[in-house]
Structures are given as structure tokens and as C-alpha cells.
Coordinates of C-alpha atoms (C1' of nucleotides) in Angstrom, one line a residue:
Chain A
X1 CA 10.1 45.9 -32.5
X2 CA 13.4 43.6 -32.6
X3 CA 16.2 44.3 -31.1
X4 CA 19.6 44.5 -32.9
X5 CA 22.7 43.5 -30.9
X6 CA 21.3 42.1 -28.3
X7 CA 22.7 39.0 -27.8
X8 CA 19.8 37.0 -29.5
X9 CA 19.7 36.9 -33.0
X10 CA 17.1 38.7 -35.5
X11 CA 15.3 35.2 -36.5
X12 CA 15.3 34.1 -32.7
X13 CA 13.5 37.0 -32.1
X14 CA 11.1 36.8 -34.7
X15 CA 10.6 33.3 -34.2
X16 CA 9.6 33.7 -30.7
X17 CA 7.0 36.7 -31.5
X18 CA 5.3 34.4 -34.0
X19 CA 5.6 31.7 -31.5
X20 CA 3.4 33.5 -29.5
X21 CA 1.4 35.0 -31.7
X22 CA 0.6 31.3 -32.8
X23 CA 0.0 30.3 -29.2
X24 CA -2.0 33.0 -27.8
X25 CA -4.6 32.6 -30.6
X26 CA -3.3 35.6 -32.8
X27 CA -3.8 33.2 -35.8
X28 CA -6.2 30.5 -35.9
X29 CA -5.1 27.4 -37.3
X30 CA -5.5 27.2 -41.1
X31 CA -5.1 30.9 -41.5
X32 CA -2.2 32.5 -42.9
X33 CA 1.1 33.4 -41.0
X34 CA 1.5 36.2 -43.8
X35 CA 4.0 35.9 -46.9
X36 CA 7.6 35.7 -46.2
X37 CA 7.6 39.0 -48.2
X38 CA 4.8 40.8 -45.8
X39 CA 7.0 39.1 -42.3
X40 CA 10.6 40.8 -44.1
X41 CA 8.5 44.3 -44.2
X42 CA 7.4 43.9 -41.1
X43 CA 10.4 42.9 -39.1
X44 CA 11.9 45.3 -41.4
X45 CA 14.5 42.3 -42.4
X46 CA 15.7 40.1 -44.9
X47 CA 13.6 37.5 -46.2
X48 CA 16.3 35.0 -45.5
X49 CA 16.1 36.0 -41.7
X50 CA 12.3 35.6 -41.5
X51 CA 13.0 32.4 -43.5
X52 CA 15.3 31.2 -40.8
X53 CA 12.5 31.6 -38.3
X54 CA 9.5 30.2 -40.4
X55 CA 12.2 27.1 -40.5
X56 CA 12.1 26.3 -36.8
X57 CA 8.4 26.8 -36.3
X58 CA 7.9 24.3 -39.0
X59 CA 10.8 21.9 -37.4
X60 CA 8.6 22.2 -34.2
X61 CA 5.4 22.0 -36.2
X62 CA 4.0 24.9 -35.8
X63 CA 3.3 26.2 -39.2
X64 CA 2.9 24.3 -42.8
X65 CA 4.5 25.7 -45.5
X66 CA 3.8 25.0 -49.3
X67 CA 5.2 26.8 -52.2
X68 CA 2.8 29.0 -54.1
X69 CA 0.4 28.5 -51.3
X70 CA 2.2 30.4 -48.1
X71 CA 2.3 29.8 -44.9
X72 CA -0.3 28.6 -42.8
X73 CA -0.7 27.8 -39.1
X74 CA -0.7 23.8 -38.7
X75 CA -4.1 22.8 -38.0
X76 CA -3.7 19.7 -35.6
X77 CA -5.2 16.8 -37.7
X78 CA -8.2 15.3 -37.4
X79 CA -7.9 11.7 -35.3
X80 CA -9.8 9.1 -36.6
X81 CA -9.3 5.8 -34.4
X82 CA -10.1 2.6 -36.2
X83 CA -10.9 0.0 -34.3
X84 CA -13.3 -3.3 -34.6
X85 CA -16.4 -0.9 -33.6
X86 CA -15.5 1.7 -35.6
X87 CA -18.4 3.5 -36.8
X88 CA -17.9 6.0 -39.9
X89 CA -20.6 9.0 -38.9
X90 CA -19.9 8.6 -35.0
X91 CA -16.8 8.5 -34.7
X92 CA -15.4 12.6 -34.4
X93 CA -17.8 13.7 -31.5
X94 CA -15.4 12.7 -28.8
X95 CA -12.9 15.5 -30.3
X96 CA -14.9 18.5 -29.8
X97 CA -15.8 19.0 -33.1
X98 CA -19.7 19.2 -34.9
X99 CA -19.8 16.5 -36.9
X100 CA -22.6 16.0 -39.7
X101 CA -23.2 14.6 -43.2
X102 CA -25.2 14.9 -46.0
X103 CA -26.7 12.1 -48.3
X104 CA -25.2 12.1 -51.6
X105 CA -26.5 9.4 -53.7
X106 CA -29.2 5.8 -52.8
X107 CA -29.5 3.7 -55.8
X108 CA -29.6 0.1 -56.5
X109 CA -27.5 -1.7 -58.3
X110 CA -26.2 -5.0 -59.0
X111 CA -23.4 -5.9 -57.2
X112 CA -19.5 -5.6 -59.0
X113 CA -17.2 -8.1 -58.7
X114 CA -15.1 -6.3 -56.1
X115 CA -17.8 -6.3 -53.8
X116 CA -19.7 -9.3 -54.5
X117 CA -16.9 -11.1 -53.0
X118 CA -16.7 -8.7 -50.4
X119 CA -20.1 -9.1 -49.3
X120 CA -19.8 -13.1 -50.5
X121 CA -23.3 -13.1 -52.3
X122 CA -23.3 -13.4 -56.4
X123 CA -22.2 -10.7 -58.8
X124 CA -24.8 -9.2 -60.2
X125 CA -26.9 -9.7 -56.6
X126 CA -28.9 -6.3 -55.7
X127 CA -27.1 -3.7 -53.5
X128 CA -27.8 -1.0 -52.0
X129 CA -25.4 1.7 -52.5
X130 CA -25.1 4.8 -50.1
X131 CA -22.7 7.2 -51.0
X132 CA -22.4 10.1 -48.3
X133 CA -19.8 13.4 -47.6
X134 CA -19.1 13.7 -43.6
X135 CA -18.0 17.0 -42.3
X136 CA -16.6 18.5 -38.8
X137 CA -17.2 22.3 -38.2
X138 CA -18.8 22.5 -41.7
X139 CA -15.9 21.4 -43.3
X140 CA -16.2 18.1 -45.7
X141 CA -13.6 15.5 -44.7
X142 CA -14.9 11.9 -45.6
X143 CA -16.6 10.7 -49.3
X144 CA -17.9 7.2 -47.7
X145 CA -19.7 4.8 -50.2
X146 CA -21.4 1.6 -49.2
X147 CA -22.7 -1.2 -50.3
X148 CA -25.3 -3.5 -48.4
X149 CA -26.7 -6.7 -49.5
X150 CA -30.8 -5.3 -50.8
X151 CA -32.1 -9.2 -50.1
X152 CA -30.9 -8.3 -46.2
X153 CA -31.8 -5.5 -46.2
X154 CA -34.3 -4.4 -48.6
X155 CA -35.1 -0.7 -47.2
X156 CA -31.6 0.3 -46.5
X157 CA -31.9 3.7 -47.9
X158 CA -35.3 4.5 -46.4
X159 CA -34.2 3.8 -43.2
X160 CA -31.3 5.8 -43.6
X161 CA -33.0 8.8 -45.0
X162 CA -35.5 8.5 -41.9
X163 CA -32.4 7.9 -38.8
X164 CA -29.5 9.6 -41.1
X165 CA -27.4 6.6 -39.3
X166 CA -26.1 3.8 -41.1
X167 CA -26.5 1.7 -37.1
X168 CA -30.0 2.3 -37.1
X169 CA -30.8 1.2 -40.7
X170 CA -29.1 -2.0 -39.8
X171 CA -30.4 -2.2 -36.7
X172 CA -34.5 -1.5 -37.8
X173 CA -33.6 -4.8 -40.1
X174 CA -33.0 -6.7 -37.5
X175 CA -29.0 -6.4 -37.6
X176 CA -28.0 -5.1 -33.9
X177 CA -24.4 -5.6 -33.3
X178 CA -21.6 -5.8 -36.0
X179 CA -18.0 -5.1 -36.0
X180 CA -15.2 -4.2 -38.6
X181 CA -13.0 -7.5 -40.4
X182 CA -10.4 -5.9 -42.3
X183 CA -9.7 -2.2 -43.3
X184 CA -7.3 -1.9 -46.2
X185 CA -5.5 1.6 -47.0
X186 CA -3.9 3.2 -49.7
X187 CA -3.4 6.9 -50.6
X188 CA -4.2 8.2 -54.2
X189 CA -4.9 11.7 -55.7
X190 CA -8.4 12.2 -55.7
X191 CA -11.2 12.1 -59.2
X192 CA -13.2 15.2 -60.1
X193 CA -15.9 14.2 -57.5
X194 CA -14.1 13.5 -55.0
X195 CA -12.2 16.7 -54.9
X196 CA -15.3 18.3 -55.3
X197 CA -17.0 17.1 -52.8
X198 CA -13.9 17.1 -50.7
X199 CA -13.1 21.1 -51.2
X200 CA -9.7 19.4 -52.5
X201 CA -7.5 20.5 -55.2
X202 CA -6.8 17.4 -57.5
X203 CA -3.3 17.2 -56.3
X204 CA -3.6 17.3 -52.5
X205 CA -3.8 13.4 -51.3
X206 CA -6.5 11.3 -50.3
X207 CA -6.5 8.5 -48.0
X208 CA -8.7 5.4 -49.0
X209 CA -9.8 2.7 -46.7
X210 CA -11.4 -0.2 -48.0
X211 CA -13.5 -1.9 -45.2
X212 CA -16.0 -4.8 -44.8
X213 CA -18.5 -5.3 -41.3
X214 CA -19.7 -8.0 -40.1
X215 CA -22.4 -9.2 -38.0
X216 CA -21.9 -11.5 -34.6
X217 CA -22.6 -14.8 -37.0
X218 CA -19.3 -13.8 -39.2
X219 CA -21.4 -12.6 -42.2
X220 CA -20.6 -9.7 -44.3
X221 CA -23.3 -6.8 -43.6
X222 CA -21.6 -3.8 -45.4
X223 CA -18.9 -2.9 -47.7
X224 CA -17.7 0.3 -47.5
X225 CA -14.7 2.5 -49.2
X226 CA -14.3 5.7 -47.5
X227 CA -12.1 9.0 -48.7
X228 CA -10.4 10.9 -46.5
X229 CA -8.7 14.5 -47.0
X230 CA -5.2 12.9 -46.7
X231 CA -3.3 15.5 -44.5
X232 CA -6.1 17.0 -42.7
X233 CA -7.1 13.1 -41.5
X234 CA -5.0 11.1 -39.6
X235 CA -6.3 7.4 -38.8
X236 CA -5.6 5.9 -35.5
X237 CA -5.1 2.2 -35.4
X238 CA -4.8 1.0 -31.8
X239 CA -4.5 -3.0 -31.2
X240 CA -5.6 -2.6 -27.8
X241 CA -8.4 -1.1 -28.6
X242 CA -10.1 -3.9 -30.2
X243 CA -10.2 -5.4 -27.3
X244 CA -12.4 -3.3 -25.3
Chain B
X1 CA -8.3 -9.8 -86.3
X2 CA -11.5 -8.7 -85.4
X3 CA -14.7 -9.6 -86.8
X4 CA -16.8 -6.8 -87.7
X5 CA -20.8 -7.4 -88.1
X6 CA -20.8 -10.6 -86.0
X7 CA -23.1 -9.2 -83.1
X8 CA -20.4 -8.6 -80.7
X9 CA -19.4 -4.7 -81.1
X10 CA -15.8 -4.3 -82.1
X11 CA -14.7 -2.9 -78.8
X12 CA -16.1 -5.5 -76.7
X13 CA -13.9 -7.7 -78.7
X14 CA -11.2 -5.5 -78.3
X15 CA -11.8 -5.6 -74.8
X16 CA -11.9 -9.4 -74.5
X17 CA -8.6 -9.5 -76.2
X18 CA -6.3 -6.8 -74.3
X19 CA -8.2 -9.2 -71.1
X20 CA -6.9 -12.4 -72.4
X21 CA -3.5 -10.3 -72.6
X22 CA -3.1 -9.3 -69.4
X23 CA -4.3 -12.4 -67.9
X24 CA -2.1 -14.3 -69.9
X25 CA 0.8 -12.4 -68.8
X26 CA 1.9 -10.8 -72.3
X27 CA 2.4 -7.7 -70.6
X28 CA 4.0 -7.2 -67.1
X29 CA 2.3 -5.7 -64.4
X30 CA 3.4 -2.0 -64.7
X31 CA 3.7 -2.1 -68.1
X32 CA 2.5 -0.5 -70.7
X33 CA -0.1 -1.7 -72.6
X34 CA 0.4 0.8 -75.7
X35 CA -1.1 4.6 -76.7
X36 CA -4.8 4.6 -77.8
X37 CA -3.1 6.2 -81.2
X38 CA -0.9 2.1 -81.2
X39 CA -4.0 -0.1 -79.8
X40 CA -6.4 2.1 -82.8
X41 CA -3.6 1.3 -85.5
X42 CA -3.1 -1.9 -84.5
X43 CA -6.7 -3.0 -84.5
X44 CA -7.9 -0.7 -86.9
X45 CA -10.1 1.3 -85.6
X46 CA -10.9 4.8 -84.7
X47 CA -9.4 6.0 -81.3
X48 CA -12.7 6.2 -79.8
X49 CA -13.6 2.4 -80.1
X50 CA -10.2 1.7 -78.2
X51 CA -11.2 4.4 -75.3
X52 CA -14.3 2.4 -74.8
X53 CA -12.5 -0.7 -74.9
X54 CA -9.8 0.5 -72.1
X55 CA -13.5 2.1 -70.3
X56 CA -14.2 -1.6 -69.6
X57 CA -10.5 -2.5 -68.1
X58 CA -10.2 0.8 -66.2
X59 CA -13.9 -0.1 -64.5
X60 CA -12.4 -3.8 -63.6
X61 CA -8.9 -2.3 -61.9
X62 CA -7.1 -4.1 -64.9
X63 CA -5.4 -1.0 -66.2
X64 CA -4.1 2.3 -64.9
X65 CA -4.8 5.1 -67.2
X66 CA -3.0 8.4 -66.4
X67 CA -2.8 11.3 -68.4
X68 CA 0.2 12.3 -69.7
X69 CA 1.5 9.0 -68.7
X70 CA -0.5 6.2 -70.9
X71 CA -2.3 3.2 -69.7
X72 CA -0.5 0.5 -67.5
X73 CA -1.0 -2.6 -66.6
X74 CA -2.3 -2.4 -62.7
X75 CA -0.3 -3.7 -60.3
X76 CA -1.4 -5.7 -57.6
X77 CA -0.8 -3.9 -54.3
X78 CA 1.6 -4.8 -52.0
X79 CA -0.1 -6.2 -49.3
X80 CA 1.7 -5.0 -46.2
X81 CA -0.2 -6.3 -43.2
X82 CA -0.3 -4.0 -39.7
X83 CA -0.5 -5.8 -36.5
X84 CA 1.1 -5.8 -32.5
X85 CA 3.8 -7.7 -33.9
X86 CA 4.4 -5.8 -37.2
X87 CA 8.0 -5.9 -38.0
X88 CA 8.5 -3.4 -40.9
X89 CA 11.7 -5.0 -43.1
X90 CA 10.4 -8.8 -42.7
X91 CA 7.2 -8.4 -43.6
X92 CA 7.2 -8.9 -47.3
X93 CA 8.6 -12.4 -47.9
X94 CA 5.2 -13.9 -47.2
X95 CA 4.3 -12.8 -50.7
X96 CA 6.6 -14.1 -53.2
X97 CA 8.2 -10.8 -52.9
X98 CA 12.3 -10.7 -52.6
X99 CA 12.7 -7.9 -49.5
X100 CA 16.0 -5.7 -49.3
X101 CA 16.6 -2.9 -47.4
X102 CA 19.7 -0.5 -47.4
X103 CA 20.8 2.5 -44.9
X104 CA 20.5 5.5 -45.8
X105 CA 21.7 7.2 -42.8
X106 CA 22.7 6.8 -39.0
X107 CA 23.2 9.3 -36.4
X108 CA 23.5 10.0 -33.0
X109 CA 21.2 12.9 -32.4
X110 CA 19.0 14.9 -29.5
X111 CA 15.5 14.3 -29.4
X112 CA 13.0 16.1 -30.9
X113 CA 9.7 17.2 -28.7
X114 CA 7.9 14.5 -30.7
X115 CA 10.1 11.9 -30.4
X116 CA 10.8 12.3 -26.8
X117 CA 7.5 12.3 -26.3
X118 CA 6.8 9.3 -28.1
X119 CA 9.6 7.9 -26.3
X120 CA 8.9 9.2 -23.0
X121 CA 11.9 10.8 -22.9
X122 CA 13.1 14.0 -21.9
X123 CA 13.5 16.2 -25.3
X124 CA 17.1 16.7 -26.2
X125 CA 18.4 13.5 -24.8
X126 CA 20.8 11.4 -27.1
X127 CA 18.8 9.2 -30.0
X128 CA 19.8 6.7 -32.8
X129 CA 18.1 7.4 -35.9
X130 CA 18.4 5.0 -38.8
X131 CA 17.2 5.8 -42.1
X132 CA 16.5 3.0 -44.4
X133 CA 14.8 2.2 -47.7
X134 CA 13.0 -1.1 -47.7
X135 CA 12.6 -3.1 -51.4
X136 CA 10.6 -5.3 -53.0
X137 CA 11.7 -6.9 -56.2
X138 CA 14.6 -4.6 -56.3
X139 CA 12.2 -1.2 -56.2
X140 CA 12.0 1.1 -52.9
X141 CA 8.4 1.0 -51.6
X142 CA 9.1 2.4 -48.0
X143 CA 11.6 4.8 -46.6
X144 CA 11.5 4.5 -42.6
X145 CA 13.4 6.5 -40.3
X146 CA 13.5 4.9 -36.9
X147 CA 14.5 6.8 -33.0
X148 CA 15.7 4.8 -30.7
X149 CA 17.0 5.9 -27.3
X150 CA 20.2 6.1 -27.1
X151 CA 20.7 5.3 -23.6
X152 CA 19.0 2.2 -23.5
X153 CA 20.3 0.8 -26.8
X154 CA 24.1 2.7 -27.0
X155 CA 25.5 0.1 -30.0
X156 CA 21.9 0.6 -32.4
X157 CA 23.8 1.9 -35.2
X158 CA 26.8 -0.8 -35.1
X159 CA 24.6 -3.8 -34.2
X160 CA 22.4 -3.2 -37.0
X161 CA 24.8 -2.5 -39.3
X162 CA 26.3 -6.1 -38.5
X163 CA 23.3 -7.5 -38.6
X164 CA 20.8 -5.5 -40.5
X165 CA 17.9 -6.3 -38.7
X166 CA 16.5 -4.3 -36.4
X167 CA 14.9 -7.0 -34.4
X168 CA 18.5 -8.1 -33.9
X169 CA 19.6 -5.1 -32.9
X170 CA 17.6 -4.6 -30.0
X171 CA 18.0 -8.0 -29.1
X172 CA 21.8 -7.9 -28.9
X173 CA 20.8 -4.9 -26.5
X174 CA 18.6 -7.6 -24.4
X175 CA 15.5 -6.4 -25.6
X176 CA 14.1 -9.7 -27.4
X177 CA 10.5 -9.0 -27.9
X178 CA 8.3 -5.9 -28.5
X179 CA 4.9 -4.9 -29.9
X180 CA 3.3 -1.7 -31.5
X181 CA 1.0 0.1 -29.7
X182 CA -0.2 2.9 -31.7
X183 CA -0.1 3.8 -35.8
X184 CA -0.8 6.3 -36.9
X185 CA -1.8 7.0 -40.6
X186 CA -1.8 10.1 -43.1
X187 CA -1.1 10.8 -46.5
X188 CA 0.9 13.6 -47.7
X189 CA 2.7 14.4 -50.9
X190 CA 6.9 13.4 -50.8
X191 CA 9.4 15.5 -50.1
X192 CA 12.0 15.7 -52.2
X193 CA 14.4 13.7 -50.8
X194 CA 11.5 10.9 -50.2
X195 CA 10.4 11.5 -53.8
X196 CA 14.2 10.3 -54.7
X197 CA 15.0 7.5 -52.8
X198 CA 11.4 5.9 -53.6
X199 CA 12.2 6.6 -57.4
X200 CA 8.8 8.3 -57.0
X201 CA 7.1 11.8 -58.9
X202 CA 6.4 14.7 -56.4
X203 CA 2.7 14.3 -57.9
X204 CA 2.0 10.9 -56.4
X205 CA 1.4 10.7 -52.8
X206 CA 2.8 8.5 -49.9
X207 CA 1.2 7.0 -47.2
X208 CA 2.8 8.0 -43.9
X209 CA 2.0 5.5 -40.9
X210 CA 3.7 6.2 -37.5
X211 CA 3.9 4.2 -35.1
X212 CA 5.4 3.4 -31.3
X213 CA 7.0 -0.1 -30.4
X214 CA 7.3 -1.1 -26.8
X215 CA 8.6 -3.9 -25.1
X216 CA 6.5 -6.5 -22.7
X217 CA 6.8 -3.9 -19.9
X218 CA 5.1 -0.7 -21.8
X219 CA 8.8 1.0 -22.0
X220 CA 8.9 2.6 -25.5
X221 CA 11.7 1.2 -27.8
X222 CA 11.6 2.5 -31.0
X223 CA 9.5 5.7 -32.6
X224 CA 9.3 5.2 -36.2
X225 CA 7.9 7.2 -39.1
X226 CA 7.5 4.8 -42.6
X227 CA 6.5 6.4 -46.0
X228 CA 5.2 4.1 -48.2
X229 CA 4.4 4.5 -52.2
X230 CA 0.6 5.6 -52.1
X231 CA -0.7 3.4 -54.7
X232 CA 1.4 0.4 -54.8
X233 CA 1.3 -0.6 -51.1
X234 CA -2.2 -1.4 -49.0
X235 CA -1.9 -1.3 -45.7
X236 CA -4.1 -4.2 -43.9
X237 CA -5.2 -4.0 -40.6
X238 CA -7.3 -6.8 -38.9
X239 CA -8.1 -6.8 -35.8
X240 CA -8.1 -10.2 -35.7
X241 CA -4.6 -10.9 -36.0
X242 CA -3.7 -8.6 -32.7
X243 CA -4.8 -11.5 -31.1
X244 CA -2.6 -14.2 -32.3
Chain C
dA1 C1' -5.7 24.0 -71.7
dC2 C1' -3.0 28.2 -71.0
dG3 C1' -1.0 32.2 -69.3
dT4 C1' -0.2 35.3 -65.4
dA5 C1' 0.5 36.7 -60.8
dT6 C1' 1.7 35.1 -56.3
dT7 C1' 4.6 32.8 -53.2
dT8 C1' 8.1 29.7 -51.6
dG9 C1' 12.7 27.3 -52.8
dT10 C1' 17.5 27.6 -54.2
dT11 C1' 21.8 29.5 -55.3
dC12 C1' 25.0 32.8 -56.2
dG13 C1' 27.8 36.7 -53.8
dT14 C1' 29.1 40.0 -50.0
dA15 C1' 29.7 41.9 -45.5
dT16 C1' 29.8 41.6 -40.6
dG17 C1' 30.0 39.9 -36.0
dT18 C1' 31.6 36.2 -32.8
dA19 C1' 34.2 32.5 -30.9
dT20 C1' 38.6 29.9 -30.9
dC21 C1' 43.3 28.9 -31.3
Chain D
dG1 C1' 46.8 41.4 -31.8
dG2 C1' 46.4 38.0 -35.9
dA3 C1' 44.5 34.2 -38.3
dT4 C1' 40.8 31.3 -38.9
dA5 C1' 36.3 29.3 -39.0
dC6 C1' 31.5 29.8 -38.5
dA7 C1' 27.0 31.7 -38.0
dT8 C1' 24.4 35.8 -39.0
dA9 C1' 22.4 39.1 -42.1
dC10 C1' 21.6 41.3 -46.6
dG11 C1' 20.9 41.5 -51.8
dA12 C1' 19.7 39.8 -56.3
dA13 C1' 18.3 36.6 -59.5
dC14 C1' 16.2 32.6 -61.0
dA15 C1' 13.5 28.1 -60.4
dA16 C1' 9.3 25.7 -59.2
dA17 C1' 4.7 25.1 -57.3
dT18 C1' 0.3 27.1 -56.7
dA19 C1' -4.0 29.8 -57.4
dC20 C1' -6.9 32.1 -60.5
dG21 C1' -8.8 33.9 -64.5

DNA sequence: ACGTATTTGTTCGTATGTATC
DNA sequence: GGATACATACGAACAAATACG
């Protein structure tokens, strides 16, 4: 299989077969490489040589490698541009991949402080609050939960259990066009439910972004914080996007 | 200290007290606010009454209660606004906050695939990369780790080090204005040298934003990679300010 | 919450080949 | 050829993170 004295070194040579093992589909992205132990047997090497290879496929980004996990072939994230129409459900068709989503929770409830002034109605007003789980190729990637204003619009849910799009529920009360005001992100380690709805081990990261829409007059329509699978997610903010 | 039988249940007292606490400033933001076992002793009462106490701050973001790690007072976020004409190391004056920064590192090096690329450059050609930590109040929130070509901008490392502004830098170079195009946002847990110079636990995630500057003719100028501290910075992005 | 097995990360030490002066 | 430095390769042991029961 390798070839000793050759001029090229053992973990060039290794590194070039899984190389194109990696490129030509051997592998699919997410699966495993193998354990450095299993490569050393096979190569019939050192683990330190198959080391030195695994370390330029993951300088060239190849391959992710987490201790007490393994090696696994790097799945190219998930782009999420952000823009002023972003829209939550519709936004990862362009990239190929099935997206879908599944209703959670639709409850009313009065509004908290945090989004009461989001929304700029009273505490304590009635919201609607949507909480659902968005997926691409059957995987879960986004916990999303919104608020909207109930005196607005008062059969929210209904209309989103009939359309299963948050832009048609707004739009069947009357609210056409609206675009996104601010989108505020931090990273935290996910709750319980959140890492159980996310397929997440507690101590992976998620990415939060805090958002609030508008409609065309400047008023708030929706509040919504959204949870993303922090390293399988990578948001896109583009400034001349917002333009378009 | 508490007035038991008087219609208001002992840990909504409790609760209005450790409010008036916080809100009064008795304990700093980040602090601690004491061990149930302290709080129950002091007031008391039996451990449970104190949990149900903290329930209520926990559900208003007034405390962060960690386990293992006790309750603290939350700290507002660090607001860190994201627009075209984001300048990473001066953009936390606006808050009261006293910025700092300090280099880590500066090399000559060749580009990587992914820096050339971002640079439109041909991969191996001659970078700058500066490593720095930015501060706020004297404690590391970001460490960014900037490429710049090195044929475009041959005195990067000594400029900045005279001036220690990056902004300056390129400007001694000729290059007096620039704008980001792209970021690009993840979260990830540190790596160990990250997890150092941000004074930060493995266990608590960063947020990782790249991003591309160019200057008024679309020529790529600096490829930069920033990790912030996960829950003690917000990123902001508002579409509106692009436009300003 | 806890232990156990798995897997990568790190650090010793040793031997060998290769390039340079 | 001799001396030196450096990268390559192997071996063993331990540390640390993760997955799983």
C-alpha cells in the first residue's frame, strides 16, 4: 500500500490516499475517517505518522477531529444568510437541501417583559407563541420561537397550522410585506430541550439570534429567538444584501 | 427580616429583596449573589423557598445560575454592533466601556487556501497576520487574528505596532477607507490557546464571526477571524445602519 | 450521578535518514 | 569523511474528553 523510501514520506502518502478517499466520495461527510488506531493498522504505521497526516487534512479542513469522539469528515456548514427579508422556514432551499419543520408548541400567553417591549404593546398583552424545530435532510437544525401580538393577529396559530408558513399567517391577517429590524447574537450551551430537540449533546454550542420584524409602517409584527446547532450553522450577514 | 403570615409568601419577599439588591448595585454584575445553603441561612428558611426565590430572577435574566458554579449576577452583554464600517478594536467606547487591546503575535507568513481565497490571492503568497486580544474593563472578550497581504501592505506589522490601530495601519499604507462585505457567524467551543487568552473554560462557547474588508474599489484588504466570549458579547446587526 | 470503555492529546525516549557546512 | 542539525518514524505511557450504560 505505501511505499517506504520513496522519496515521499509515510504521512504524505497517507495523507494524499485519504485525501482522495475524502474527495472521491469514499466517506460522506459526517461519517467517520476511522480511529487513528484502525488508520495505524491499516497503513501498518505508527499512530504518530497517521497523526501527522489527520494534521494536514484538518489544517486544510478536511476532517474535524474531537477527542473521545474521532474523526469525522468536515460537513461544509450550513449557510444561513441574514438579511432584511430574511425569512426563518424559507430560507435553506436555495442550498440543495430538503428543508421542513414540525410545530412544536401554539399557546397563548401574556406577553413578558422582554418581549412586550420588543413588540411595544403592554406586558401582560396576549401573544401568540409559536415555538417550531426546522430541519434540512431530516436533520433538526433551528428551535425558532415566536411571539406575535394576538390583538393583530388573533388566529395566528390556525393559520399557521393550515399554511405551515409563518408569511402566510401574516399575510391572511392582512400583513403582506415586513422586513427584519435588528438581529442580536450570542452563543450559549443549549437547555434540556433544546438539545433534545436539536439531537445536541448539552455541551456542543448553540447559536442564538434574537430578532424583531416589522411591517412597512415601522411596527413590530413578530418577535422571534431562534437556536441554531452552533457549528453545523453558519449565518451569513451581507450589507449589500439588504439592499436588494 | 421577613414577615411571615402577612399574605405575601416568604419567597416572594425574598425575591423582592435580592431584586432591590441587584438593582441597587449591592452586588456587581458578575458577582455572586451567595449559595442557596448562605441565602437559606441567612433568611432562615429552608433551601427550597430560596430556589423558588432565585426561579423568579432566573425567569427575569437577573441572575445566572450554573451548576457547579453558583448563581451570578447577570451581566449585561456587551453590545458589539456589526455594520459596513465595523472597526473591530474601536468599537467599544461608545458604551462606557474602557477598550484595550494587546498583540499577541505577528508574522510574516504564506497564505492559506482560505485566506487567499478570501483575499483573492494566490495561495502561498506572503501575509501579515496579527493576533490580538481586544479588552473591555481590563477582561479579554475577543481574540482576532487578522491576514493581510503582504504585498500591498509590506510595513503592517511595524506600522501597527507604532500605532496600534489597524485603521492606521493601512492608512500609512494609503489605504484610508474600507468596508466589510461579508460575516460570517458560527459558534464553536475554544481551543485551548483561545480558552487562555480569553480567561475562558473549555465548557463555554465562543462566537466566531469572520469576515472580509475591502476598500472603495472591491480589492480585499484584510481577512479576519474574531472569537468573542459566547455569552458576554451580542452581536447586533441592523440593516439599517449599512446605510449611514 | 457515576463508572467504564473508547478515542484523541501530550510527552517522554530512541533510532534512522537526509541535508548542510 | 566528519560533525551537526532537523525532520521522520516508532514505542510506551499517561492525560483528557467523549459516549454509553
Amino acid at each position: 500500500m505505501l511505499n517506504r523510501g520513496s522519496g515521499v514520506t509515510l504521512w504524505r502518502q497517507i495523507e494524499q490516499i485519504l485525501r482522495r478517499e475524502i474527495a472521491g466520495g469514499g466517506v460522506i461527510p459526517g461519517g467517520r475517517l476511522g480511529t487513528e488506531h484502525e488508520l495505524a493498522h491499516r497503513f501498518s504505521v505508527n499512530r504518530h505518522t497517521v497523526r501527522q497526516a489527520i494534521a494536514g487534512l484538518r489544517e486544510a479542513g478536511l476532517v474535524d477531529v474531537t477527542q473521545g469522539r474521532g474523526i469525522h469528515v468536515a460537513e461544509s456548514p450550513l449557510e444561513y444568510p441574514i438579511s432584511r427579508r430574511t425569512r426563518f422556514s424559507e430560507n435553506l432551499g436555495r442550498q440543495h437541501r430538503t428543508p421542513g419543520g414540525r410545530l412544536i408548541e401554539a399557546v397563548v400567553v401574556s406577553a413578558s417583559v422582554i418581549v412586550a417591549e420588543a413588540l411595544e404593546i403592554a406586558p401582560g398583552q396576549q401573544v401568540h407563541k409559536l415555538k417550531t424545530v426546522g430541519e434540512a435532510d431530516g436533520r433538526p437544525v433551528s428551535v425558532v420561537e415566536r411571539h406575535f401580538p394576538a390583538g393583530r393577529f388573533p388566529d395566528m396559530a390556525d393559520r399557521y397550522r393550515e399554511t405551515g408558513s409563518v408569511t402566510a399567517a401574516l399575510a391572511a391577517h392582512g400583513c403582506t410585506d415586513y422586513e427584519r429590524r435588528v438581529s442580536r447574537v450570542t452563543a450559549r450551551l443549549p437547555d434540556a430541550e433544546d438539545a433534545d430537540l436539536l439531537g445536541l449533546s448539552r455541551r456542543r454550542p448553540v447559536l442564538v439570534v434574537e430578532s424583531v420584524n416589522a411591517d412597512r409602517d415601522g411596527l413590530p409584527v413578530e418577535h422571534a429567538v431562534a437556536r441554531f446547532v452552533g457549528d453545523r450553522v453558519q449565518l451569513v450577514f451581507e450589507p449589500g444584501n439588504d439592499l436588494g
